[in-house]
Amino acid sequence: MQLTIDRIDRRTINYQTFFDNYLKPEKPVILSGENQYNPSLLEPDFIKAHYQVEEYRREGWFDSPLNKDDPLITIPPFIQETLHRRDISLRPYPMRVFMQPKGHKTLAHFDGNSLSGFNWQIAGQKRWILVSPNTPLPCAPFAFFALVSLAFKVNPARHDFYDFTTHPGDVLYLPRYWFHEVYSLQEKNININWVYTPLMPNRNTIIGRRECELLKLRKVFKPINRIMLDDFDEYGGNGVTIINNYTKGIHTRAGISRFFKEIIKLPKFILLGNDLKLSARLFSQNNFNIH
């Protein structure tokens, strides 16, 4: 079923209300009217000069340290308050900078390492399709991207999803495990992200339970980590603590069962191999390729 995302002027909501209605239940929301930046400075050449550091290049963005004194970007107060919570873990480089041209599209995925985050639209517009972790897309084996073809469309009869557009000044709160596809709509699209991992698990969703079972499998059968896309020991920026929390009460047989649930998806994974490779290539290319 297609859902309607809440869009709230950030000046009309306090942090406790945001926490109670969205952060705690892990429900997406758009907070609009967040304009604490100078659009005349945040142009492509300026962004490249300050954030295009090859050491921090990732699949479709550039990582950046959390600089509270950055003269270019003032972190919105409700994001700062969230990032200072004691029940979350921050990675060494928790800020991500995206700058993509019109036509850029991400592959359907949820963020690995159980990441939640805030996505701030600085320039341009983006169309987002978010799919609930309780009616998820099929996962590629042992991975966090969707096992779907290039022609795949979300089915309202099978999936609960949002379909909306963000504009400059919008901040999207995107909780962990929500699949998302993102389309860049303008000639210049600039986004700043801040990401974190909650210290405690959320097993109330299908994808949340799957993640905990995968972590149990990786904990008891460490060779499986060689094929994974992330660093097990650095999971969520606080590896051991998070892994122990997420796997507490998960029986070893649940991890073994998860192994076979993932393995049986390999034939479809092979069948869709070309589509998946192309989706990944389209996602990674053209980042920061704006003049």
PDB file of C-alpha atoms in Angstrom:
ATOM      1  CA  MET A   1       0.000   0.000   0.000  1.00  0.00           C
ATOM      2  CA  GLN A   2       1.276   3.450  -0.797  1.00  0.00           C
ATOM      3  CA  LEU A   3       1.662   5.534   2.347  1.00  0.00           C
ATOM      4  CA  THR A   4       1.853   9.309   2.823  1.00  0.00           C
ATOM      5  CA  ILE A   5       4.961  10.518   4.591  1.00  0.00           C
ATOM      6  CA  ASP A   6       4.580  13.174   7.282  1.00  0.00           C
ATOM      7  CA  ARG A   7       6.095  16.530   6.280  1.00  0.00           C
ATOM      8  CA  ILE A   8       6.552  18.887   9.225  1.00  0.00           C
ATOM      9  CA  ASP A   9       8.011  22.394   9.480  1.00  0.00           C
ATOM     10  CA  ARG A  10      10.933  21.838  11.826  1.00  0.00           C
ATOM     11  CA  ARG A  11      10.126  25.129  13.603  1.00  0.00           C
ATOM     12  CA  THR A  12       6.815  23.649  14.787  1.00  0.00           C
ATOM     13  CA  ILE A  13       8.137  20.473  16.408  1.00  0.00           C
ATOM     14  CA  ASN A  14      10.331  20.043  19.484  1.00  0.00           C
ATOM     15  CA  TYR A  15      12.870  17.295  19.949  1.00  0.00           C
ATOM     16  CA  GLN A  16      10.788  15.274  22.414  1.00  0.00           C
ATOM     17  CA  THR A  17       7.886  15.131  19.969  1.00  0.00           C
ATOM     18  CA  PHE A  18      10.260  14.146  17.174  1.00  0.00           C
ATOM     19  CA  PHE A  19      11.705  11.408  19.392  1.00  0.00           C
ATOM     20  CA  ASP A  20       8.319  10.068  20.525  1.00  0.00           C
ATOM     21  CA  ASN A  21       6.637  10.092  17.112  1.00  0.00           C
ATOM     22  CA  TYR A  22       9.475   9.216  14.753  1.00  0.00           C
ATOM     23  CA  LEU A  23      12.900   8.400  16.220  1.00  0.00           C
ATOM     24  CA  LYS A  24      11.745   5.873  18.823  1.00  0.00           C
ATOM     25  CA  PRO A  25       9.231   4.021  16.565  1.00  0.00           C
ATOM     26  CA  GLU A  26      11.690   4.322  13.643  1.00  0.00           C
ATOM     27  CA  LYS A  27       9.193   6.000  11.328  1.00  0.00           C
ATOM     28  CA  PRO A  28      10.381   8.109   8.363  1.00  0.00           C
ATOM     29  CA  VAL A  29       9.533  11.809   8.348  1.00  0.00           C
ATOM     30  CA  ILE A  30      10.503  14.949   6.425  1.00  0.00           C
ATOM     31  CA  LEU A  31      11.391  18.015   8.467  1.00  0.00           C
ATOM     32  CA  SER A  32      11.213  21.041   6.189  1.00  0.00           C
ATOM     33  CA  GLY A  33      12.521  24.587   6.457  1.00  0.00           C
ATOM     34  CA  GLU A  34      16.070  23.658   7.510  1.00  0.00           C
ATOM     35  CA  ASN A  35      18.080  26.357   5.728  1.00  0.00           C
ATOM     36  CA  GLN A  36      21.173  26.821   7.896  1.00  0.00           C
ATOM     37  CA  TYR A  37      23.589  26.956   4.980  1.00  0.00           C
ATOM     38  CA  ASN A  38      24.778  29.440   2.369  1.00  0.00           C
ATOM     39  CA  PRO A  39      23.605  28.242  -1.047  1.00  0.00           C
ATOM     40  CA  SER A  40      25.941  30.675  -2.787  1.00  0.00           C
ATOM     41  CA  LEU A  41      28.929  28.886  -1.217  1.00  0.00           C
ATOM     42  CA  LEU A  42      27.728  25.335  -1.626  1.00  0.00           C
ATOM     43  CA  GLU A  43      28.302  25.217  -5.365  1.00  0.00           C
ATOM     44  CA  PRO A  44      29.872  22.198  -7.136  1.00  0.00           C
ATOM     45  CA  ASP A  45      33.430  23.571  -7.328  1.00  0.00           C
ATOM     46  CA  PHE A  46      33.351  24.570  -3.665  1.00  0.00           C
ATOM     47  CA  ILE A  47      31.925  21.179  -2.616  1.00  0.00           C
ATOM     48  CA  LYS A  48      34.634  19.391  -4.593  1.00  0.00           C
ATOM     49  CA  ALA A  49      37.414  21.497  -3.064  1.00  0.00           C
ATOM     50  CA  HIS A  50      36.260  20.801   0.501  1.00  0.00           C
ATOM     51  CA  TYR A  51      34.856  17.271   0.416  1.00  0.00           C
ATOM     52  CA  GLN A  52      36.278  15.416  -2.598  1.00  0.00           C
ATOM     53  CA  VAL A  53      39.030  13.578  -0.726  1.00  0.00           C
ATOM     54  CA  GLU A  54      39.972  10.367  -2.544  1.00  0.00           C
ATOM     55  CA  GLU A  55      40.798   8.599   0.713  1.00  0.00           C
ATOM     56  CA  TYR A  56      37.154   8.965   1.705  1.00  0.00           C
ATOM     57  CA  ARG A  57      35.566   8.044  -1.634  1.00  0.00           C
ATOM     58  CA  ARG A  58      32.860   5.402  -1.291  1.00  0.00           C
ATOM     59  CA  GLU A  59      30.493   3.674  -3.734  1.00  0.00           C
ATOM     60  CA  GLY A  60      28.378   6.739  -4.447  1.00  0.00           C
ATOM     61  CA  TRP A  61      29.498   9.472  -2.052  1.00  0.00           C
ATOM     62  CA  PHE A  62      32.403  10.902  -0.049  1.00  0.00           C
ATOM     63  CA  ASP A  63      32.698  10.349   3.700  1.00  0.00           C
ATOM     64  CA  SER A  64      33.632  13.241   5.965  1.00  0.00           C
ATOM     65  CA  PRO A  65      34.447  13.613   9.665  1.00  0.00           C
ATOM     66  CA  LEU A  66      31.886  15.210  11.957  1.00  0.00           C
ATOM     67  CA  ASN A  67      33.086  18.803  12.093  1.00  0.00           C
ATOM     68  CA  LYS A  68      30.897  20.799  14.453  1.00  0.00           C
ATOM     69  CA  ASP A  69      32.743  24.013  13.549  1.00  0.00           C
ATOM     70  CA  ASP A  70      32.366  23.633   9.789  1.00  0.00           C
ATOM     71  CA  PRO A  71      31.683  27.176   8.480  1.00  0.00           C
ATOM     72  CA  LEU A  72      29.832  25.749   5.480  1.00  0.00           C
ATOM     73  CA  ILE A  73      27.362  23.446   7.211  1.00  0.00           C
ATOM     74  CA  THR A  74      25.696  24.087  10.548  1.00  0.00           C
ATOM     75  CA  ILE A  75      24.375  20.735  11.758  1.00  0.00           C
ATOM     76  CA  PRO A  76      20.679  21.227  12.581  1.00  0.00           C
ATOM     77  CA  PRO A  77      20.025  21.120  16.354  1.00  0.00           C
ATOM     78  CA  PHE A  78      17.744  18.052  16.310  1.00  0.00           C
ATOM     79  CA  ILE A  79      20.410  16.139  14.373  1.00  0.00           C
ATOM     80  CA  GLN A  80      23.092  17.254  16.836  1.00  0.00           C
ATOM     81  CA  GLU A  81      20.930  16.108  19.731  1.00  0.00           C
ATOM     82  CA  THR A  82      20.417  12.706  18.119  1.00  0.00           C
ATOM     83  CA  LEU A  83      24.129  12.262  17.390  1.00  0.00           C
ATOM     84  CA  HIS A  84      24.900  12.964  21.062  1.00  0.00           C
ATOM     85  CA  ARG A  85      22.576  10.274  22.361  1.00  0.00           C
ATOM     86  CA  ARG A  86      24.186   7.560  24.481  1.00  0.00           C
ATOM     87  CA  ASP A  87      22.156   4.791  22.840  1.00  0.00           C
ATOM     88  CA  ILE A  88      23.768   5.185  19.420  1.00  0.00           C
ATOM     89  CA  SER A  89      27.171   4.520  17.874  1.00  0.00           C
ATOM     90  CA  LEU A  90      28.945   6.826  15.430  1.00  0.00           C
ATOM     91  CA  ARG A  91      31.425   5.743  12.789  1.00  0.00           C
ATOM     92  CA  PRO A  92      34.739   7.638  12.539  1.00  0.00           C
ATOM     93  CA  TYR A  93      33.386   9.474   9.477  1.00  0.00           C
ATOM     94  CA  PRO A  94      29.633   9.778  10.027  1.00  0.00           C
ATOM     95  CA  MET A  95      28.947  12.523   7.475  1.00  0.00           C
ATOM     96  CA  ARG A  96      28.372  11.703   3.806  1.00  0.00           C
ATOM     97  CA  VAL A  97      28.347  14.149   0.908  1.00  0.00           C
ATOM     98  CA  PHE A  98      26.413  13.346  -2.261  1.00  0.00           C
ATOM     99  CA  MET A  99      26.498  15.470  -5.429  1.00  0.00           C
ATOM    100  CA  GLN A 100      24.883  13.914  -8.470  1.00  0.00           C
ATOM    101  CA  PRO A 101      23.564  15.021 -11.865  1.00  0.00           C
ATOM    102  CA  LYS A 102      20.075  14.675 -13.242  1.00  0.00           C
ATOM    103  CA  GLY A 103      19.187  11.080 -14.066  1.00  0.00           C
ATOM    104  CA  HIS A 104      21.358   9.495 -11.369  1.00  0.00           C
ATOM    105  CA  LYS A 105      19.647   6.571  -9.629  1.00  0.00           C
ATOM    106  CA  THR A 106      20.630   4.455  -6.647  1.00  0.00           C
ATOM    107  CA  LEU A 107      20.111   0.721  -6.645  1.00  0.00           C
ATOM    108  CA  ALA A 108      17.384  -0.468  -4.308  1.00  0.00           C
ATOM    109  CA  HIS A 109      19.003  -1.164  -0.933  1.00  0.00           C
ATOM    110  CA  PHE A 110      18.900  -0.517   2.780  1.00  0.00           C
ATOM    111  CA  ASP A 111      21.974   0.875   4.522  1.00  0.00           C
ATOM    112  CA  GLY A 112      24.341  -1.736   5.912  1.00  0.00           C
ATOM    113  CA  ASN A 113      25.624  -1.771   9.489  1.00  0.00           C
ATOM    114  CA  SER A 114      22.042  -1.160  10.686  1.00  0.00           C
ATOM    115  CA  LEU A 115      22.459   2.513   9.839  1.00  0.00           C
ATOM    116  CA  SER A 116      19.800   5.121  10.476  1.00  0.00           C
ATOM    117  CA  GLY A 117      20.360   8.630   9.263  1.00  0.00           C
ATOM    118  CA  PHE A 118      19.343  12.106   8.249  1.00  0.00           C
ATOM    119  CA  ASN A 119      19.479  13.229   4.616  1.00  0.00           C
ATOM    120  CA  TRP A 120      19.544  17.009   4.089  1.00  0.00           C
ATOM    121  CA  GLN A 121      18.632  18.291   0.633  1.00  0.00           C
ATOM    122  CA  ILE A 122      20.946  21.244  -0.024  1.00  0.00           C
ATOM    123  CA  ALA A 123      20.307  21.777  -3.739  1.00  0.00           C
ATOM    124  CA  GLY A 124      18.136  20.196  -6.412  1.00  0.00           C
ATOM    125  CA  GLN A 125      15.366  17.686  -5.886  1.00  0.00           C
ATOM    126  CA  LYS A 126      15.270  13.943  -5.355  1.00  0.00           C
ATOM    127  CA  ARG A 127      12.505  11.411  -5.690  1.00  0.00           C
ATOM    128  CA  TRP A 128      12.544   8.767  -2.974  1.00  0.00           C
ATOM    129  CA  ILE A 129      10.831   5.390  -2.863  1.00  0.00           C
ATOM    130  CA  LEU A 130      11.035   3.854   0.627  1.00  0.00           C
ATOM    131  CA  VAL A 131       9.834   0.302   1.290  1.00  0.00           C
ATOM    132  CA  SER A 132       8.952  -0.831   4.798  1.00  0.00           C
ATOM    133  CA  PRO A 133      11.202  -3.428   6.456  1.00  0.00           C
ATOM    134  CA  ASN A 134       8.013  -5.270   7.367  1.00  0.00           C
ATOM    135  CA  THR A 135       7.049  -5.713   3.690  1.00  0.00           C
ATOM    136  CA  PRO A 136      10.588  -5.748   2.310  1.00  0.00           C
ATOM    137  CA  LEU A 137      12.017  -6.260  -1.122  1.00  0.00           C
ATOM    138  CA  PRO A 138      13.837  -9.598  -1.539  1.00  0.00           C
ATOM    139  CA  CYS A 139      17.427  -9.332  -0.292  1.00  0.00           C
ATOM    140  CA  ALA A 140      20.420 -10.511  -2.255  1.00  0.00           C
ATOM    141  CA  PRO A 141      22.120 -13.376  -0.381  1.00  0.00           C
ATOM    142  CA  PHE A 142      24.121 -12.161   2.635  1.00  0.00           C
ATOM    143  CA  ALA A 143      23.767  -8.557   1.400  1.00  0.00           C
ATOM    144  CA  PHE A 144      21.766  -5.366   1.906  1.00  0.00           C
ATOM    145  CA  PHE A 145      20.754  -4.631  -1.687  1.00  0.00           C
ATOM    146  CA  ALA A 146      17.560  -5.845  -3.319  1.00  0.00           C
ATOM    147  CA  LEU A 147      17.428  -8.962  -5.458  1.00  0.00           C
ATOM    148  CA  VAL A 148      15.379  -7.355  -8.238  1.00  0.00           C
ATOM    149  CA  SER A 149      15.765  -6.625 -11.946  1.00  0.00           C
ATOM    150  CA  LEU A 150      16.272  -3.223 -13.553  1.00  0.00           C
ATOM    151  CA  ALA A 151      12.620  -3.253 -14.597  1.00  0.00           C
ATOM    152  CA  PHE A 152      11.332  -3.886 -11.059  1.00  0.00           C
ATOM    153  CA  LYS A 153       8.512  -1.669  -9.766  1.00  0.00           C
ATOM    154  CA  VAL A 154       7.163  -1.670  -6.221  1.00  0.00           C
ATOM    155  CA  ASN A 155       3.872  -3.537  -6.006  1.00  0.00           C
ATOM    156  CA  PRO A 156       1.315  -1.726  -3.781  1.00  0.00           C
ATOM    157  CA  ALA A 157      -0.425  -5.034  -3.165  1.00  0.00           C
ATOM    158  CA  ARG A 158       2.732  -6.537  -1.625  1.00  0.00           C
ATOM    159  CA  HIS A 159       4.695  -3.620  -0.192  1.00  0.00           C
ATOM    160  CA  ASP A 160       4.024  -0.719   2.144  1.00  0.00           C
ATOM    161  CA  PHE A 161       5.970   2.181   0.680  1.00  0.00           C
ATOM    162  CA  TYR A 162       6.384   5.942   0.424  1.00  0.00           C
ATOM    163  CA  ASP A 163       6.951   7.807  -2.846  1.00  0.00           C
ATOM    164  CA  PHE A 164       7.840  11.492  -2.432  1.00  0.00           C
ATOM    165  CA  THR A 165      10.212  14.291  -3.464  1.00  0.00           C
ATOM    166  CA  THR A 166      12.620  16.257  -1.277  1.00  0.00           C
ATOM    167  CA  HIS A 167      13.386  19.915  -1.934  1.00  0.00           C
ATOM    168  CA  PRO A 168      16.121  22.280  -0.656  1.00  0.00           C
ATOM    169  CA  GLY A 169      15.805  22.665   3.104  1.00  0.00           C
ATOM    170  CA  ASP A 170      14.139  19.268   3.590  1.00  0.00           C
ATOM    171  CA  VAL A 171      15.699  16.797   6.037  1.00  0.00           C
ATOM    172  CA  LEU A 172      14.581  13.181   5.667  1.00  0.00           C
ATOM    173  CA  TYR A 173      14.868  10.953   8.718  1.00  0.00           C
ATOM    174  CA  LEU A 174      15.504   7.470   7.295  1.00  0.00           C
ATOM    175  CA  PRO A 175      15.434   4.691   9.913  1.00  0.00           C
ATOM    176  CA  ARG A 176      17.452   1.486   9.591  1.00  0.00           C
ATOM    177  CA  TYR A 177      16.353  -1.303   7.284  1.00  0.00           C
ATOM    178  CA  TRP A 178      14.064   0.774   5.022  1.00  0.00           C
ATOM    179  CA  PHE A 179      14.819  -0.101   1.407  1.00  0.00           C
ATOM    180  CA  HIS A 180      15.210   2.966  -0.767  1.00  0.00           C
ATOM    181  CA  GLU A 181      15.626   3.947  -4.388  1.00  0.00           C
ATOM    182  CA  VAL A 182      16.599   7.558  -5.055  1.00  0.00           C
ATOM    183  CA  TYR A 183      16.329   9.490  -8.319  1.00  0.00           C
ATOM    184  CA  SER A 184      18.138  12.809  -8.908  1.00  0.00           C
ATOM    185  CA  LEU A 185      15.734  15.173 -10.665  1.00  0.00           C
ATOM    186  CA  GLN A 186      17.623  18.444 -11.238  1.00  0.00           C
ATOM    187  CA  GLU A 187      20.845  19.319 -13.053  1.00  0.00           C
ATOM    188  CA  LYS A 188      22.592  19.790  -9.681  1.00  0.00           C
ATOM    189  CA  ASN A 189      21.600  17.681  -6.649  1.00  0.00           C
ATOM    190  CA  ILE A 190      23.536  18.076  -3.391  1.00  0.00           C
ATOM    191  CA  ASN A 191      22.786  16.175  -0.181  1.00  0.00           C
ATOM    192  CA  ILE A 192      24.478  15.940   3.218  1.00  0.00           C
ATOM    193  CA  ASN A 193      23.909  12.822   5.333  1.00  0.00           C
ATOM    194  CA  TRP A 194      24.644  12.004   8.956  1.00  0.00           C
ATOM    195  CA  VAL A 195      24.450   8.313   9.848  1.00  0.00           C
ATOM    196  CA  TYR A 196      24.557   6.291  13.064  1.00  0.00           C
ATOM    197  CA  THR A 197      23.819   2.797  14.360  1.00  0.00           C
ATOM    198  CA  PRO A 198      21.493   2.262  17.332  1.00  0.00           C
ATOM    199  CA  LEU A 199      23.207   0.253  20.061  1.00  0.00           C
ATOM    200  CA  MET A 200      20.171  -1.971  20.576  1.00  0.00           C
ATOM    201  CA  PRO A 201      18.518  -4.178  17.958  1.00  0.00           C
ATOM    202  CA  ASN A 202      15.084  -3.834  16.417  1.00  0.00           C
ATOM    203  CA  ARG A 203      13.703  -7.339  15.888  1.00  0.00           C
ATOM    204  CA  ASN A 204      10.177  -6.092  15.295  1.00  0.00           C
ATOM    205  CA  THR A 205      10.713  -6.057  11.525  1.00  0.00           C
ATOM    206  CA  ILE A 206      11.513  -8.809   9.037  1.00  0.00           C
ATOM    207  CA  ILE A 207      14.781  -7.156   7.994  1.00  0.00           C
ATOM    208  CA  GLY A 208      15.721  -6.379  11.597  1.00  0.00           C
ATOM    209  CA  ARG A 209      15.385 -10.052  12.553  1.00  0.00           C
ATOM    210  CA  ARG A 210      17.317 -11.099   9.455  1.00  0.00           C
ATOM    211  CA  GLU A 211      20.169  -8.753  10.372  1.00  0.00           C
ATOM    212  CA  CYS A 212      20.419 -10.172  13.892  1.00  0.00           C
ATOM    213  CA  GLU A 213      20.448 -13.734  12.560  1.00  0.00           C
ATOM    214  CA  LEU A 214      23.151 -12.832  10.030  1.00  0.00           C
ATOM    215  CA  LEU A 215      25.252 -11.310  12.784  1.00  0.00           C
ATOM    216  CA  LYS A 216      24.842 -14.489  14.844  1.00  0.00           C
ATOM    217  CA  LEU A 217      25.972 -16.530  11.855  1.00  0.00           C
ATOM    218  CA  ARG A 218      28.980 -14.253  11.337  1.00  0.00           C
ATOM    219  CA  LYS A 219      29.840 -14.457  15.033  1.00  0.00           C
ATOM    220  CA  VAL A 220      29.855 -18.257  15.255  1.00  0.00           C
ATOM    221  CA  PHE A 221      31.165 -18.978  11.757  1.00  0.00           C
ATOM    222  CA  LYS A 222      33.721 -16.261  11.128  1.00  0.00           C
ATOM    223  CA  PRO A 223      34.911 -17.452   7.667  1.00  0.00           C
ATOM    224  CA  ILE A 224      31.575 -16.196   6.283  1.00  0.00           C
ATOM    225  CA  ASN A 225      32.809 -12.649   6.902  1.00  0.00           C
ATOM    226  CA  ARG A 226      35.174 -12.985   3.950  1.00  0.00           C
ATOM    227  CA  ILE A 227      32.271 -12.677   1.528  1.00  0.00           C
ATOM    228  CA  MET A 228      30.469  -9.873   3.346  1.00  0.00           C
ATOM    229  CA  LEU A 229      30.487  -6.251   2.174  1.00  0.00           C
ATOM    230  CA  ASP A 230      31.399  -4.701   5.532  1.00  0.00           C
ATOM    231  CA  ASP A 231      33.988  -5.101   8.300  1.00  0.00           C
ATOM    232  CA  PHE A 232      32.525  -7.344  11.003  1.00  0.00           C
ATOM    233  CA  ASP A 233      34.879  -6.114  13.717  1.00  0.00           C
ATOM    234  CA  GLU A 234      33.970  -2.478  12.983  1.00  0.00           C
ATOM    235  CA  TYR A 235      30.225  -3.071  12.647  1.00  0.00           C
ATOM    236  CA  GLY A 236      28.377   0.186  13.253  1.00  0.00           C
ATOM    237  CA  GLY A 237      31.543   1.847  14.545  1.00  0.00           C
ATOM    238  CA  ASN A 238      31.403  -0.103  17.804  1.00  0.00           C
ATOM    239  CA  GLY A 239      31.697  -3.702  16.638  1.00  0.00           C
ATOM    240  CA  VAL A 240      31.798  -5.972  19.691  1.00  0.00           C
ATOM    241  CA  THR A 241      29.256  -4.050  21.775  1.00  0.00           C
ATOM    242  CA  ILE A 242      26.697  -3.796  18.977  1.00  0.00           C
ATOM    243  CA  ILE A 243      27.186  -7.366  17.791  1.00  0.00           C
ATOM    244  CA  ASN A 244      26.737  -8.739  21.306  1.00  0.00           C
ATOM    245  CA  ASN A 245      23.598  -6.637  21.796  1.00  0.00           C
ATOM    246  CA  TYR A 246      22.100  -7.653  18.464  1.00  0.00           C
ATOM    247  CA  THR A 247      22.824 -11.362  18.882  1.00  0.00           C
ATOM    248  CA  LYS A 248      21.810 -11.682  22.530  1.00  0.00           C
ATOM    249  CA  GLY A 249      19.105 -14.336  22.779  1.00  0.00           C
ATOM    250  CA  ILE A 250      19.585 -15.452  19.169  1.00  0.00           C
ATOM    251  CA  HIS A 251      20.204 -19.212  19.166  1.00  0.00           C
ATOM    252  CA  THR A 252      22.982 -20.654  17.018  1.00  0.00           C
ATOM    253  CA  ARG A 253      20.458 -22.714  15.080  1.00  0.00           C
ATOM    254  CA  ALA A 254      18.771 -19.460  14.004  1.00  0.00           C
ATOM    255  CA  GLY A 255      22.080 -18.360  12.502  1.00  0.00           C
ATOM    256  CA  ILE A 256      22.499 -21.709  10.743  1.00  0.00           C
ATOM    257  CA  SER A 257      18.932 -21.543   9.467  1.00  0.00           C
ATOM    258  CA  ARG A 258      19.650 -18.053   8.138  1.00  0.00           C
ATOM    259  CA  PHE A 259      22.632 -19.437   6.216  1.00  0.00           C
ATOM    260  CA  PHE A 260      20.396 -21.810   4.273  1.00  0.00           C
ATOM    261  CA  LYS A 261      17.732 -19.140   3.733  1.00  0.00           C
ATOM    262  CA  GLU A 262      20.404 -17.013   2.063  1.00  0.00           C
ATOM    263  CA  ILE A 263      21.992 -19.846   0.073  1.00  0.00           C
ATOM    264  CA  ILE A 264      18.745 -20.819  -1.642  1.00  0.00           C
ATOM    265  CA  LYS A 265      18.640 -17.346  -3.232  1.00  0.00           C
ATOM    266  CA  LEU A 266      21.880 -17.929  -5.148  1.00  0.00           C
ATOM    267  CA  PRO A 267      20.239 -19.196  -8.377  1.00  0.00           C
ATOM    268  CA  LYS A 268      18.146 -16.028  -8.664  1.00  0.00           C
ATOM    269  CA  PHE A 269      21.207 -13.954  -7.772  1.00  0.00           C
ATOM    270  CA  ILE A 270      23.122 -15.542 -10.646  1.00  0.00           C
ATOM    271  CA  LEU A 271      20.174 -15.082 -13.003  1.00  0.00           C
ATOM    272  CA  LEU A 272      19.961 -11.370 -12.188  1.00  0.00           C
ATOM    273  CA  GLY A 273      23.737 -10.907 -12.152  1.00  0.00           C
ATOM    274  CA  ASN A 274      23.954  -8.579 -15.158  1.00  0.00           C
ATOM    275  CA  ASP A 275      21.129  -6.358 -13.922  1.00  0.00           C
ATOM    276  CA  LEU A 276      22.653  -6.145 -10.447  1.00  0.00           C
ATOM    277  CA  LYS A 277      26.088  -5.243 -11.824  1.00  0.00           C
ATOM    278  CA  LEU A 278      24.597  -2.531 -13.999  1.00  0.00           C
ATOM    279  CA  SER A 279      22.556  -1.147 -11.097  1.00  0.00           C
ATOM    280  CA  ALA A 280      25.689  -0.989  -8.939  1.00  0.00           C
ATOM    281  CA  ARG A 281      27.647   0.703 -11.710  1.00  0.00           C
ATOM    282  CA  LEU A 282      24.930   3.299 -12.293  1.00  0.00           C
ATOM    283  CA  PHE A 283      24.850   3.980  -8.553  1.00  0.00           C
ATOM    284  CA  SER A 284      28.592   4.546  -8.217  1.00  0.00           C
ATOM    285  CA  GLN A 285      29.229   6.495 -11.412  1.00  0.00           C
ATOM    286  CA  ASN A 286      28.769  10.246 -11.834  1.00  0.00           C
ATOM    287  CA  ASN A 287      29.093  11.046  -8.138  1.00  0.00           C
ATOM    288  CA  PHE A 288      30.532  14.589  -7.976  1.00  0.00           C
ATOM    289  CA  ASN A 289      30.458  14.651 -11.811  1.00  0.00           C
ATOM    290  CA  ILE A 290      28.850  18.117 -11.927  1.00  0.00           C
ATOM    291  CA  HIS A 291      30.383  21.298 -13.334  1.00  0.00           C
TER     292      HIS A 291
END
